[in-house]
mmCIF file of N, CA and C in Angstrom:
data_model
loop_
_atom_site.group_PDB
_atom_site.id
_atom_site.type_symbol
_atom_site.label_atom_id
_atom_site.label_comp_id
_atom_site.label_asym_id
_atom_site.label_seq_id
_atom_site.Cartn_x
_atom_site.Cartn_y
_atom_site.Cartn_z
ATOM 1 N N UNK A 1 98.161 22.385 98.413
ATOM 2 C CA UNK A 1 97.431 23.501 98.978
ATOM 3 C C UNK A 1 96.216 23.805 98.116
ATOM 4 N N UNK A 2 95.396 24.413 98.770
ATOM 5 C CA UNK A 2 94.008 24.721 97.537
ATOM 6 C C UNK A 2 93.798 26.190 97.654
ATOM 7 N N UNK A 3 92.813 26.181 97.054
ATOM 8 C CA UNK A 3 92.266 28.011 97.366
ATOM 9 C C UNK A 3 91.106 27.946 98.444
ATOM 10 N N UNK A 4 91.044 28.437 99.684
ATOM 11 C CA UNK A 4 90.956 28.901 100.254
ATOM 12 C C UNK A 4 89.567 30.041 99.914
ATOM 13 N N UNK A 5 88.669 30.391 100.459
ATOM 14 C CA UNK A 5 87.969 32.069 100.513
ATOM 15 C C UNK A 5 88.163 32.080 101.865
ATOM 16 N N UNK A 6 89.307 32.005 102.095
ATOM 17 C CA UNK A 6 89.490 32.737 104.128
ATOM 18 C C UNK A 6 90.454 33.584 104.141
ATOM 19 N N UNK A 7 90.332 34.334 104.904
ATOM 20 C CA UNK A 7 91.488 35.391 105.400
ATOM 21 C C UNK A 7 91.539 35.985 106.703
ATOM 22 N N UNK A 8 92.472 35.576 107.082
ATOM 23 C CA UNK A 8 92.758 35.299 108.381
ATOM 24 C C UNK A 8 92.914 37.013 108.823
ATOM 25 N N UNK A 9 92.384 37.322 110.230
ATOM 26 C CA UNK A 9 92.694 38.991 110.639
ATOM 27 C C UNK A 9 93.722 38.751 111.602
ATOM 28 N N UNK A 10 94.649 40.154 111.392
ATOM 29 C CA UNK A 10 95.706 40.608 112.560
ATOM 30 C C UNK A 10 96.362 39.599 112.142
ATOM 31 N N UNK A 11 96.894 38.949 113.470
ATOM 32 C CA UNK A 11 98.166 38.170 113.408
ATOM 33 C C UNK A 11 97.888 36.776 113.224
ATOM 34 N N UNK A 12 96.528 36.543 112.982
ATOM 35 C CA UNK A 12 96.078 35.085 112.833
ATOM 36 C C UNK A 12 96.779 34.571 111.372
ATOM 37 N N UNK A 13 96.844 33.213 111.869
ATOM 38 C CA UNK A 13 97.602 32.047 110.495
ATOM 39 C C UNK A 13 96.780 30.967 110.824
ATOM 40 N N UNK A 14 96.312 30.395 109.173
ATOM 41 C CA UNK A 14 95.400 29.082 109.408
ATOM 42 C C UNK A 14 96.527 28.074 108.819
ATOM 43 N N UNK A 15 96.483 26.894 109.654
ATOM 44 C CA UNK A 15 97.439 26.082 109.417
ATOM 45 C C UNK A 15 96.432 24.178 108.925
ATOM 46 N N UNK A 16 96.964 23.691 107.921
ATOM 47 C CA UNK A 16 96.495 22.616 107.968
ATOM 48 C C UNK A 16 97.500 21.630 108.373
ATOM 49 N N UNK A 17 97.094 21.179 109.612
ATOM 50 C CA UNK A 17 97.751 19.657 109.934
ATOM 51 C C UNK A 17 97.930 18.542 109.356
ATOM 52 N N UNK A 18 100.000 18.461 109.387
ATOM 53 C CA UNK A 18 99.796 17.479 108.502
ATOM 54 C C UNK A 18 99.044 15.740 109.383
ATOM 55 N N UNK A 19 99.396 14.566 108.748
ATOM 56 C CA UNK A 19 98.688 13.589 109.122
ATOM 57 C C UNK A 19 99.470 12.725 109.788
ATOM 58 N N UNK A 20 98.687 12.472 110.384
ATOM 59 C CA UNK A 20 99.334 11.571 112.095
ATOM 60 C C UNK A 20 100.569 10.637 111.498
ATOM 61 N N UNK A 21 102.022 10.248 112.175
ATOM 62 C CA UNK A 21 102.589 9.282 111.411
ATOM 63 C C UNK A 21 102.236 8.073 111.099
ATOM 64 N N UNK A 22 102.270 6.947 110.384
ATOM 65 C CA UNK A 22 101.691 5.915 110.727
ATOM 66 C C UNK A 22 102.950 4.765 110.991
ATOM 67 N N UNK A 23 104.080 5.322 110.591
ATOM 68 C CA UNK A 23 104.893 4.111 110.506
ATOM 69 C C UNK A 23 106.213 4.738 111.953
ATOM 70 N N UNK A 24 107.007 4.028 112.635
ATOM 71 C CA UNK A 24 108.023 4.542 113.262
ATOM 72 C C UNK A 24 109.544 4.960 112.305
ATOM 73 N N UNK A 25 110.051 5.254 112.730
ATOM 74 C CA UNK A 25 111.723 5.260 112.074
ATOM 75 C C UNK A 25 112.402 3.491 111.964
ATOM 76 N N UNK A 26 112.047 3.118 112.669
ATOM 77 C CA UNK A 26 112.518 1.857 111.975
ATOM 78 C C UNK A 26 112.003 0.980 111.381
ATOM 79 N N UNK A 27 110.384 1.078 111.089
ATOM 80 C CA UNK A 27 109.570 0.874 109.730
ATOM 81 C C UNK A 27 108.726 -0.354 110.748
ATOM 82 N N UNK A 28 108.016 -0.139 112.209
ATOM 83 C CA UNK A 28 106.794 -0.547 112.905
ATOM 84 C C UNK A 28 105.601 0.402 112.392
ATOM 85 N N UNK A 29 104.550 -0.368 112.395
ATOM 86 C CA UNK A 29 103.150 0.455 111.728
ATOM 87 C C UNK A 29 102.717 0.810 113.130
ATOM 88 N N UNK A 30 102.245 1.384 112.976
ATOM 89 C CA UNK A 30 101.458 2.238 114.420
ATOM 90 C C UNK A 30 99.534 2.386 113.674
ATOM 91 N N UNK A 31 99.435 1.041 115.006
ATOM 92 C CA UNK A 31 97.677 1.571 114.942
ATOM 93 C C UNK A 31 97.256 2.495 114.847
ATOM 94 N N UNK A 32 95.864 2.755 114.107
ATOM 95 C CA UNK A 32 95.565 3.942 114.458
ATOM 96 C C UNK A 32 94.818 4.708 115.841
ATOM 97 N N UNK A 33 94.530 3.619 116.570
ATOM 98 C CA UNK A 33 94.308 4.111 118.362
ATOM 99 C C UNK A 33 95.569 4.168 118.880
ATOM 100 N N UNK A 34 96.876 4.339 118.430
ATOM 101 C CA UNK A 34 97.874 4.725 119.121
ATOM 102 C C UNK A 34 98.781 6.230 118.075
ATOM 103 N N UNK A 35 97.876 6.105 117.617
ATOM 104 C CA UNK A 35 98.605 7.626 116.490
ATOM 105 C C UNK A 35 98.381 8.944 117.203
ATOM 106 N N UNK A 36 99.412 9.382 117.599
ATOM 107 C CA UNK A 36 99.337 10.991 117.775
ATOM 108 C C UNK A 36 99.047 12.072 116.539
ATOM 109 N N UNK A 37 98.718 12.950 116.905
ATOM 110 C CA UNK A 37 98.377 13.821 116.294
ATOM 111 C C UNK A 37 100.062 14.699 116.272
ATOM 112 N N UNK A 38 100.000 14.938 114.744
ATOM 113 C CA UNK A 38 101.454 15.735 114.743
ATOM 114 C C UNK A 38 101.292 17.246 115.177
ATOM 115 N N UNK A 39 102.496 17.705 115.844
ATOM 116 C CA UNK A 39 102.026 19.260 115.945
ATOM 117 C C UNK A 39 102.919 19.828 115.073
ATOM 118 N N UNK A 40 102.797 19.862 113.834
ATOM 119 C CA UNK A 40 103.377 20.337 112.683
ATOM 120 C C UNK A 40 102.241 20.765 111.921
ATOM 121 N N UNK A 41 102.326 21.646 110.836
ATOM 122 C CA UNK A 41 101.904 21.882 109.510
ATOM 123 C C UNK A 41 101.919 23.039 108.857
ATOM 124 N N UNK A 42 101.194 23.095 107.699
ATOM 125 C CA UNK A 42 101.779 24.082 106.533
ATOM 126 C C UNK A 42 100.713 25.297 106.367
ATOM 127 N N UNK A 43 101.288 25.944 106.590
ATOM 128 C CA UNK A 43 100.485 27.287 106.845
ATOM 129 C C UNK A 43 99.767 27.535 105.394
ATOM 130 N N UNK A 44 98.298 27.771 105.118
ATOM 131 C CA UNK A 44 97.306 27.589 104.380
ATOM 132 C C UNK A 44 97.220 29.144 104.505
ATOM 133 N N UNK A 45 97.089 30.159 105.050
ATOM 134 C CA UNK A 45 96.478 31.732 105.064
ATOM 135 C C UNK A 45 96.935 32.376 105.669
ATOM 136 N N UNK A 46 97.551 33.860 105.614
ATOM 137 C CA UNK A 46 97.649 34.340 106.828
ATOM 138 C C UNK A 46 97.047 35.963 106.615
ATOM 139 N N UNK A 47 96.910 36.236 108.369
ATOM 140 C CA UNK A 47 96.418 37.925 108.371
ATOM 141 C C UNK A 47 97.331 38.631 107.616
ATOM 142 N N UNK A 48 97.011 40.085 107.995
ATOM 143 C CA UNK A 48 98.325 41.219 107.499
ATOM 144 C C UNK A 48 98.978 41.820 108.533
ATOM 145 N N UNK A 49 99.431 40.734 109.535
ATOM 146 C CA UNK A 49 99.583 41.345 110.992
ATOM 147 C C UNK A 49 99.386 42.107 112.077
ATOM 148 N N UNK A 50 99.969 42.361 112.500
ATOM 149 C CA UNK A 50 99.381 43.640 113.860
ATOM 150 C C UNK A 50 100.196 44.798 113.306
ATOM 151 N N UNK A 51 99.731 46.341 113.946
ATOM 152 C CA UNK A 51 99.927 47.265 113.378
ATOM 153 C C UNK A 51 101.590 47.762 113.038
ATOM 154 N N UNK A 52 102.231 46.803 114.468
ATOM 155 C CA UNK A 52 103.579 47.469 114.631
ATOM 156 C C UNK A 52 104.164 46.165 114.168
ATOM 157 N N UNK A 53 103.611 45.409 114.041
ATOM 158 C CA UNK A 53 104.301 43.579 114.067
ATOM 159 C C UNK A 53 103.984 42.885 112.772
ATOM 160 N N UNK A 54 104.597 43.178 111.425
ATOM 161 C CA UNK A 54 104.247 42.060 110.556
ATOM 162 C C UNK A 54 104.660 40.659 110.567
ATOM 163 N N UNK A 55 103.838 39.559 110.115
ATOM 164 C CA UNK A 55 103.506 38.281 110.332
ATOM 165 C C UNK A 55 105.258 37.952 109.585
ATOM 166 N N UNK A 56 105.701 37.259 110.495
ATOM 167 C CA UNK A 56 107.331 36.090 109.766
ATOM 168 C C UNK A 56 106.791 34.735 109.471
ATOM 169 N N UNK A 57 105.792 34.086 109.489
ATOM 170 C CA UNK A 57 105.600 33.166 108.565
ATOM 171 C C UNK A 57 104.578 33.541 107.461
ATOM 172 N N UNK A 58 104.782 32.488 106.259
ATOM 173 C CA UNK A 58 104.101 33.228 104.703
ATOM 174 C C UNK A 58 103.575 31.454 104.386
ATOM 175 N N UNK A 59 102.494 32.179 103.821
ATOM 176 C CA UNK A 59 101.700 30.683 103.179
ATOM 177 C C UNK A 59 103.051 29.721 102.333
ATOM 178 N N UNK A 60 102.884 28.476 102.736
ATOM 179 C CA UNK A 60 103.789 27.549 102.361
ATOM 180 C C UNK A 60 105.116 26.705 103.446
ATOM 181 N N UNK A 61 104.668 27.718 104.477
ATOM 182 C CA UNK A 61 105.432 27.754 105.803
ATOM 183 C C UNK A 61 105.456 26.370 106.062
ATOM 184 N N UNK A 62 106.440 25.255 106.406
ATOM 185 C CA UNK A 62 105.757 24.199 107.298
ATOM 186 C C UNK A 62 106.428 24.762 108.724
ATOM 187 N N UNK A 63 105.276 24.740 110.138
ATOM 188 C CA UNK A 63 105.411 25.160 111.134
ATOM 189 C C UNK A 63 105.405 24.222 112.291
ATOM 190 N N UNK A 64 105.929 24.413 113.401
ATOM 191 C CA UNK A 64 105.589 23.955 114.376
ATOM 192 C C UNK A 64 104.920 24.941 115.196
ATOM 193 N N UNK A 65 103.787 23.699 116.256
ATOM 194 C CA UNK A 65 103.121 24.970 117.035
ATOM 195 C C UNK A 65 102.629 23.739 118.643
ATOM 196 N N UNK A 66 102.481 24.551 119.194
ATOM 197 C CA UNK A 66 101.752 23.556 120.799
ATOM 198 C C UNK A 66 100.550 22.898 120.650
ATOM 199 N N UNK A 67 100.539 21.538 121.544
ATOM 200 C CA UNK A 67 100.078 20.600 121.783
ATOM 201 C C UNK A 67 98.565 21.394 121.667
ATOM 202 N N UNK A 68 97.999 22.464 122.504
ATOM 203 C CA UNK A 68 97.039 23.057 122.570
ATOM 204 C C UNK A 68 96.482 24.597 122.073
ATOM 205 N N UNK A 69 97.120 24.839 120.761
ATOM 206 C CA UNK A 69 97.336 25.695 120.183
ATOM 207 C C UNK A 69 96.325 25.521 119.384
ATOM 208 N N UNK A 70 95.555 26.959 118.781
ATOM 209 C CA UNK A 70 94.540 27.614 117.835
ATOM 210 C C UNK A 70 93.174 26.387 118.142
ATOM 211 N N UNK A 71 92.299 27.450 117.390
ATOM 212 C CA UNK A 71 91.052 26.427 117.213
ATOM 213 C C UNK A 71 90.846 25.593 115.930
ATOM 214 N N UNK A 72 89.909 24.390 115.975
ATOM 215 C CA UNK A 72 90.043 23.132 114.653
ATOM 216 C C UNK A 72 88.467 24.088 114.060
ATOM 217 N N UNK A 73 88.734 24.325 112.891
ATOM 218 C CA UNK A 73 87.521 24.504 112.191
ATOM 219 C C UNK A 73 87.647 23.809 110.613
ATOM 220 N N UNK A 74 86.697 23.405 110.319
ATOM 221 C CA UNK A 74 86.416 22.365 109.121
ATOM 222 C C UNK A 74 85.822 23.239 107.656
ATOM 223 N N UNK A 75 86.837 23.252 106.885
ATOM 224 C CA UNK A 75 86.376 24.131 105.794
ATOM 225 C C UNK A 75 86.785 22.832 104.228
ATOM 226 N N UNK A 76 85.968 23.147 103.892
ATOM 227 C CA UNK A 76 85.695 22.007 102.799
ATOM 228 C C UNK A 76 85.709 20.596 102.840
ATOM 229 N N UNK A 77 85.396 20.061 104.223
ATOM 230 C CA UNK A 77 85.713 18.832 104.227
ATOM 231 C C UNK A 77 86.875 18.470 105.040
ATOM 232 N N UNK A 78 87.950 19.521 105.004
ATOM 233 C CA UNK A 78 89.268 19.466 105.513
ATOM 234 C C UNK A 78 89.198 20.089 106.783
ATOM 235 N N UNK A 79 90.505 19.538 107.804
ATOM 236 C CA UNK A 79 90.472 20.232 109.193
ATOM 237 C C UNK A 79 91.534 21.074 109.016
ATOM 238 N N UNK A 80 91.312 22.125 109.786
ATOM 239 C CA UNK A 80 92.444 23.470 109.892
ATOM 240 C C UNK A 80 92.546 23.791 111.305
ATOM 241 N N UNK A 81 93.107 24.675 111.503
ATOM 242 C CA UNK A 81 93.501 25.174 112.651
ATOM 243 C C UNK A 81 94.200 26.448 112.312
ATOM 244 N N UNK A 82 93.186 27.230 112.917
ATOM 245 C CA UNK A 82 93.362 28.692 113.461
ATOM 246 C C UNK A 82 93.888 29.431 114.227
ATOM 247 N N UNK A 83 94.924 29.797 114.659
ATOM 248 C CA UNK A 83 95.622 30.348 115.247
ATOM 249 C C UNK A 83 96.805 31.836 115.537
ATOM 250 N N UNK A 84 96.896 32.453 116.874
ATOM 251 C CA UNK A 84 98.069 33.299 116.512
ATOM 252 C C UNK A 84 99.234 32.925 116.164
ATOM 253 N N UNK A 85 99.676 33.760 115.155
ATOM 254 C CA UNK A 85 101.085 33.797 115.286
ATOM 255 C C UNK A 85 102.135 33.381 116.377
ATOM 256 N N UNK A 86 101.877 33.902 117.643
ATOM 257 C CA UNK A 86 102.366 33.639 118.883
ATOM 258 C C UNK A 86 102.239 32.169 119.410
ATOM 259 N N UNK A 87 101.248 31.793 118.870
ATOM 260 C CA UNK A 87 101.457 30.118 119.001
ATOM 261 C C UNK A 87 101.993 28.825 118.318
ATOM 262 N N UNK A 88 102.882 29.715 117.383
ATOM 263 C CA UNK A 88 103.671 29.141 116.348
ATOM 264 C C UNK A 88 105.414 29.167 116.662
ATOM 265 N N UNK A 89 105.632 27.600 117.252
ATOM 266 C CA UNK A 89 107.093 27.855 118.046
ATOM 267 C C UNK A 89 108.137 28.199 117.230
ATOM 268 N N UNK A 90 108.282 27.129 115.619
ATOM 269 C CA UNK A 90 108.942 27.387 115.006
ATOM 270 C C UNK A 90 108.957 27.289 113.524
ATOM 271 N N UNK A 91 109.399 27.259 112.621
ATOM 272 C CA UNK A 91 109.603 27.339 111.257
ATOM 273 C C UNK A 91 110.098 25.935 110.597
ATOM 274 N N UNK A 92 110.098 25.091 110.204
ATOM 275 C CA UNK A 92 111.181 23.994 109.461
ATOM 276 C C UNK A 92 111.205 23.553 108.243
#
């Protein structure tokens, strides 16, 4: 994880995606024109929630979230993704 100068408002969490798999479970390499994008990763920032609703995930989180969830914005070189809380299915 790095430092960050972001801070996410309300219920927003910036998440960095981790990296596409490259290998299968039984140890086939997967091109990289056939690599999905994982919908996992580790929560990098978060708001101070909504007024009645504090945030249940905390920086260090690894998360799951939807296929079409938050926006990609590029901060140091690195890709992130911005998003609500609400678009974060689960915890693991």
């Amino acid at each position: 994880m790095s430092n960050l100068n972001i801070k996410p408002l309300a219920d927003r969490v910036l998440v960095e995606p981790l990296p596409a798999e490259t290998q299968t479970a039984s140890g086939l390499y997967i091109p990289d024109t056939a690599q999905e994008k994982q919908h996992k990763g580790t929560v990098v920032a978060v708001g101070n929630g909504k007024k009645d609703e504090p945030l249940t995930v905390k920086v260090g989180d690894t998360v799951l979230y939807g296929k079409y969830s938050g926006s990609e914005i590029k901060l140091d070189g690195k890709d992130y993704l911005m998003m609500r809380e609400d678009d974060i299915m689960a915890i693991i």
